[in-house]
C-alpha cells in the first residue's frame, strides 16, 4: 500500500480531481540555453512524480507535518502496469547498474549542466543532484533499453534532528519511498486513510 501525506485542503482536491503532476522532459531542460520565461520544475531525490511511502502511514503523516499542521494521509492504489515498470533501487543489481551509470563521464557532465541550470534559477535543494541523475538514468533506460519507467522505489534514511542538516544523515534505512511518475495514468484509486 502507498501513502501520501498532504494538507487537508489539498487532499480533498486530490481525491476529487487526482494529482496534477506531469513529468517534464529532462533533455529539454538540459539543452535549453534560455528558460524562455517558463518555470522550471525541480525534481525530488527520485526524480519527478508523486512521492509516497510504501506500507508506512506514519512516515507519510510525519513527512507532511513539515509543511502543514492540518494533515491528511491518502491511501493510493496503482495499476498493474505501474507495478511492472519500477526502477527498484532497493535491489542490489539495480543499485549497482545505476551507480555505474552515475560514474560515466557523459552522465556526470549532463548532471552538472542541469544542476547549474536549476541553481541559476535558485533551486538547489538538498537531494537535487540525486534527482537529476535519476532522471538522466530513466532517460537512458527509456531511449537505449526501451524500458518505460513508471515508478521509482528506494529506501529512505534517518536524519538526526534538526532535520535541516544534511551532514546529520545516518544512512540507516527507515522506510521505503515510492514515486509515481504518471499519476493520471497509473493511480487506480485514492482515498483518505483514517487512523
Tab-separated table of C-alpha atoms in Angstrom:
chain	number	residue	atom	x	y	z
A	1	UNK	CA	0.000	0.000	0.000
A	2	UNK	CA	1.192	3.520	-0.782
A	3	UNK	CA	0.574	6.537	1.444
A	4	UNK	CA	0.822	10.240	0.583
A	5	UNK	CA	0.593	12.900	3.281
A	6	UNK	CA	-0.643	16.375	2.419
A	7	UNK	CA	-2.567	19.369	3.717
A	8	UNK	CA	-6.256	18.540	4.320
A	9	UNK	CA	-7.459	21.132	1.748
A	10	UNK	CA	-5.087	19.655	-0.815
A	11	UNK	CA	-6.266	16.140	-0.003
A	12	UNK	CA	-9.903	16.985	-0.786
A	13	UNK	CA	-8.894	18.372	-4.179
A	14	UNK	CA	-6.666	15.357	-4.932
A	15	UNK	CA	-9.437	12.884	-4.072
A	16	UNK	CA	-11.894	14.746	-6.314
A	17	UNK	CA	-9.627	15.575	-9.277
A	18	UNK	CA	-6.499	13.453	-8.933
A	19	UNK	CA	-2.917	14.660	-8.895
A	20	UNK	CA	-1.978	17.461	-11.260
A	21	UNK	CA	1.618	16.307	-11.785
A	22	UNK	CA	3.484	15.930	-15.051
A	23	UNK	CA	6.960	14.689	-15.870
A	24	UNK	CA	8.870	17.294	-17.881
A	25	UNK	CA	11.357	16.142	-20.488
A	26	UNK	CA	14.705	16.453	-18.714
A	27	UNK	CA	16.526	16.605	-22.047
A	28	UNK	CA	14.611	19.782	-22.935
A	29	UNK	CA	15.880	21.458	-19.781
A	30	UNK	CA	19.380	20.145	-20.460
A	31	UNK	CA	19.582	21.585	-23.961
A	32	UNK	CA	17.737	24.863	-23.387
A	33	UNK	CA	20.035	27.856	-23.284
A	34	UNK	CA	17.193	30.035	-22.097
A	35	UNK	CA	14.185	29.089	-19.998
A	36	UNK	CA	12.004	31.418	-22.139
A	37	UNK	CA	10.182	32.674	-19.069
A	38	UNK	CA	8.840	29.250	-18.128
A	39	UNK	CA	9.122	27.992	-14.579
A	40	UNK	CA	11.491	25.050	-14.302
A	41	UNK	CA	10.024	22.148	-12.353
A	42	UNK	CA	12.535	20.793	-9.822
A	43	UNK	CA	12.936	17.013	-9.438
A	44	UNK	CA	12.954	15.432	-5.990
A	45	UNK	CA	15.554	12.856	-4.959
A	46	UNK	CA	13.772	10.145	-7.000
A	47	UNK	CA	13.086	12.385	-9.975
A	48	UNK	CA	9.678	13.685	-10.981
A	49	UNK	CA	6.356	12.325	-9.781
A	50	UNK	CA	4.053	11.953	-6.791
A	51	UNK	CA	6.001	10.942	-3.688
A	52	UNK	CA	4.570	8.329	-1.379
A	53	UNK	CA	5.757	5.967	1.339
A	54	UNK	CA	5.272	2.268	0.798
A	55	UNK	CA	3.496	0.482	3.658
A	56	UNK	CA	4.044	3.386	6.087
A	57	UNK	CA	1.140	5.573	7.046
A	58	UNK	CA	3.199	7.056	9.906
A	59	UNK	CA	6.081	8.190	7.646
A	60	UNK	CA	3.655	9.881	5.224
A	61	UNK	CA	1.982	11.674	8.117
A	62	UNK	CA	5.271	12.656	9.749
A	63	UNK	CA	6.775	13.957	6.490
A	64	UNK	CA	3.730	16.068	5.612
A	65	UNK	CA	3.759	17.701	9.067
A	66	UNK	CA	6.850	19.609	7.918
A	67	UNK	CA	4.584	21.573	5.567
A	68	UNK	CA	1.192	21.739	7.297
A	69	UNK	CA	-0.395	21.437	10.717
A	70	UNK	CA	-3.683	20.116	9.331
A	71	UNK	CA	-2.504	16.882	7.710
A	72	UNK	CA	-4.385	14.187	5.838
A	73	UNK	CA	-2.913	10.883	4.667
A	74	UNK	CA	-4.129	9.418	1.393
A	75	UNK	CA	-4.056	5.730	0.537
A	76	UNK	CA	-3.139	5.107	-3.090
A	77	UNK	CA	-3.511	2.027	-5.247
A	78	UNK	CA	-1.613	1.859	-8.542
A	79	UNK	CA	-2.151	-0.065	-11.768
A	80	UNK	CA	-0.533	-3.402	-12.614
A	81	UNK	CA	1.369	-1.715	-15.448
A	82	UNK	CA	2.934	0.735	-12.984
A	83	UNK	CA	3.794	-2.145	-10.642
A	84	UNK	CA	5.525	-3.949	-13.507
A	85	UNK	CA	7.633	-0.944	-14.593
A	86	UNK	CA	9.503	0.137	-11.472
A	87	UNK	CA	13.069	1.364	-11.211
A	88	UNK	CA	13.647	-0.535	-7.976
A	89	UNK	CA	16.626	0.937	-6.152
A	90	UNK	CA	16.036	-1.424	-3.236
A	91	UNK	CA	17.568	-4.238	-5.330
A	92	UNK	CA	21.360	-4.594	-5.272
A	93	UNK	CA	21.691	-5.320	-9.004
A	94	UNK	CA	19.678	-2.212	-9.934
A	95	UNK	CA	21.647	-0.030	-7.484
A	96	UNK	CA	24.885	-1.332	-8.998
A	97	UNK	CA	23.744	-0.564	-12.570
A	98	UNK	CA	22.567	2.911	-11.553
A	99	UNK	CA	25.833	3.566	-9.711
A	100	UNK	CA	27.792	2.542	-12.811
A	101	UNK	CA	25.719	4.901	-14.983
A	102	UNK	CA	26.259	7.757	-12.497
A	103	UNK	CA	30.061	7.411	-12.815
A	104	UNK	CA	30.159	7.646	-16.622
A	105	UNK	CA	31.753	10.948	-17.656
A	106	UNK	CA	28.894	11.911	-20.004
A	107	UNK	CA	26.328	11.307	-17.226
A	108	UNK	CA	28.295	13.448	-14.779
A	109	UNK	CA	28.708	16.211	-17.373
A	110	UNK	CA	24.960	16.260	-18.122
A	111	UNK	CA	24.040	16.158	-14.422
A	112	UNK	CA	26.447	19.018	-13.675
A	113	UNK	CA	24.939	21.081	-16.515
A	114	UNK	CA	21.416	20.513	-15.218
A	115	UNK	CA	22.449	21.268	-11.661
A	116	UNK	CA	23.865	24.595	-12.868
A	117	UNK	CA	20.586	25.412	-14.669
A	118	UNK	CA	18.488	24.659	-11.574
A	119	UNK	CA	20.907	26.542	-9.337
A	120	UNK	CA	20.808	29.527	-11.711
A	121	UNK	CA	17.083	29.735	-11.072
A	122	UNK	CA	17.624	29.494	-7.311
A	123	UNK	CA	16.570	25.896	-6.917
A	124	UNK	CA	19.482	23.908	-5.499
A	125	UNK	CA	17.911	21.814	-2.738
A	126	UNK	CA	19.444	19.003	-0.727
A	127	UNK	CA	18.835	15.977	-2.970
A	128	UNK	CA	18.617	17.812	-6.305
A	129	UNK	CA	21.694	16.122	-7.794
A	130	UNK	CA	20.277	12.680	-6.939
A	131	UNK	CA	17.003	13.616	-8.634
A	132	UNK	CA	18.799	14.874	-11.731
A	133	UNK	CA	20.881	11.707	-12.018
A	134	UNK	CA	17.751	9.582	-11.514
A	135	UNK	CA	16.010	11.442	-14.354
A	136	UNK	CA	19.043	11.006	-16.624
A	137	UNK	CA	19.167	7.281	-15.831
A	138	UNK	CA	15.459	6.924	-16.593
A	139	UNK	CA	16.037	8.770	-19.887
A	140	UNK	CA	18.870	6.304	-20.658
A	141	UNK	CA	16.658	3.297	-19.826
A	142	UNK	CA	13.863	4.711	-21.991
A	143	UNK	CA	15.942	5.589	-25.044
A	144	UNK	CA	18.663	2.915	-25.017
A	145	UNK	CA	16.980	-0.024	-23.276
A	146	UNK	CA	13.418	0.701	-24.468
A	147	UNK	CA	12.027	0.495	-20.907
A	148	UNK	CA	9.142	2.650	-19.705
A	149	UNK	CA	9.801	3.518	-16.071
A	150	UNK	CA	6.507	4.387	-14.402
A	151	UNK	CA	7.625	4.373	-10.741
A	152	UNK	CA	10.790	4.590	-8.650
A	153	UNK	CA	11.373	2.864	-5.310
A	154	UNK	CA	14.191	3.446	-2.808
A	155	UNK	CA	14.862	3.097	0.884
A	156	UNK	CA	14.699	6.312	2.916
A	157	UNK	CA	17.238	7.298	5.531
A	158	UNK	CA	17.038	8.717	9.011
A	159	UNK	CA	18.193	12.265	9.693
A	160	UNK	CA	19.073	13.340	13.212
A	161	UNK	CA	17.194	16.391	14.494
A	162	UNK	CA	17.169	19.158	13.480
A	163	UNK	CA	16.140	17.688	10.126
A	164	UNK	CA	17.504	20.530	8.016
A	165	UNK	CA	21.147	19.472	8.384
A	166	UNK	CA	22.332	17.237	5.543
A	167	UNK	CA	25.528	16.314	7.376
A	168	UNK	CA	23.438	14.545	10.021
A	169	UNK	CA	22.253	11.818	7.681
A	170	UNK	CA	22.793	8.451	9.393
A	171	UNK	CA	22.357	6.196	6.343
A	172	UNK	CA	20.051	3.910	8.323
A	173	UNK	CA	17.004	2.725	6.371
A	174	UNK	CA	13.747	3.784	7.996
A	175	UNK	CA	11.244	3.066	5.249
A	176	UNK	CA	10.643	2.902	1.517
A	177	UNK	CA	9.886	5.907	-0.650
A	178	UNK	CA	7.904	5.301	-3.842
A	179	UNK	CA	7.381	7.810	-6.654
A	180	UNK	CA	4.545	7.539	-9.173
A	181	UNK	CA	5.712	9.282	-12.364
A	182	UNK	CA	2.406	9.247	-14.269
A	183	UNK	CA	-0.304	9.590	-11.621
A	184	UNK	CA	-3.133	10.376	-14.045
A	185	UNK	CA	-2.476	7.123	-15.904
A	186	UNK	CA	-1.307	4.838	-13.099
A	187	UNK	CA	-3.322	5.610	-9.981
A	188	UNK	CA	-6.362	3.317	-9.725
A	189	UNK	CA	-7.762	4.736	-6.510
A	190	UNK	CA	-7.179	7.452	-3.916
A	191	UNK	CA	-8.913	7.572	-0.568
A	192	UNK	CA	-8.379	9.135	2.806
A	193	UNK	CA	-6.778	6.790	5.328
A	194	UNK	CA	-8.322	7.492	8.731
A	195	UNK	CA	-6.454	6.268	11.783
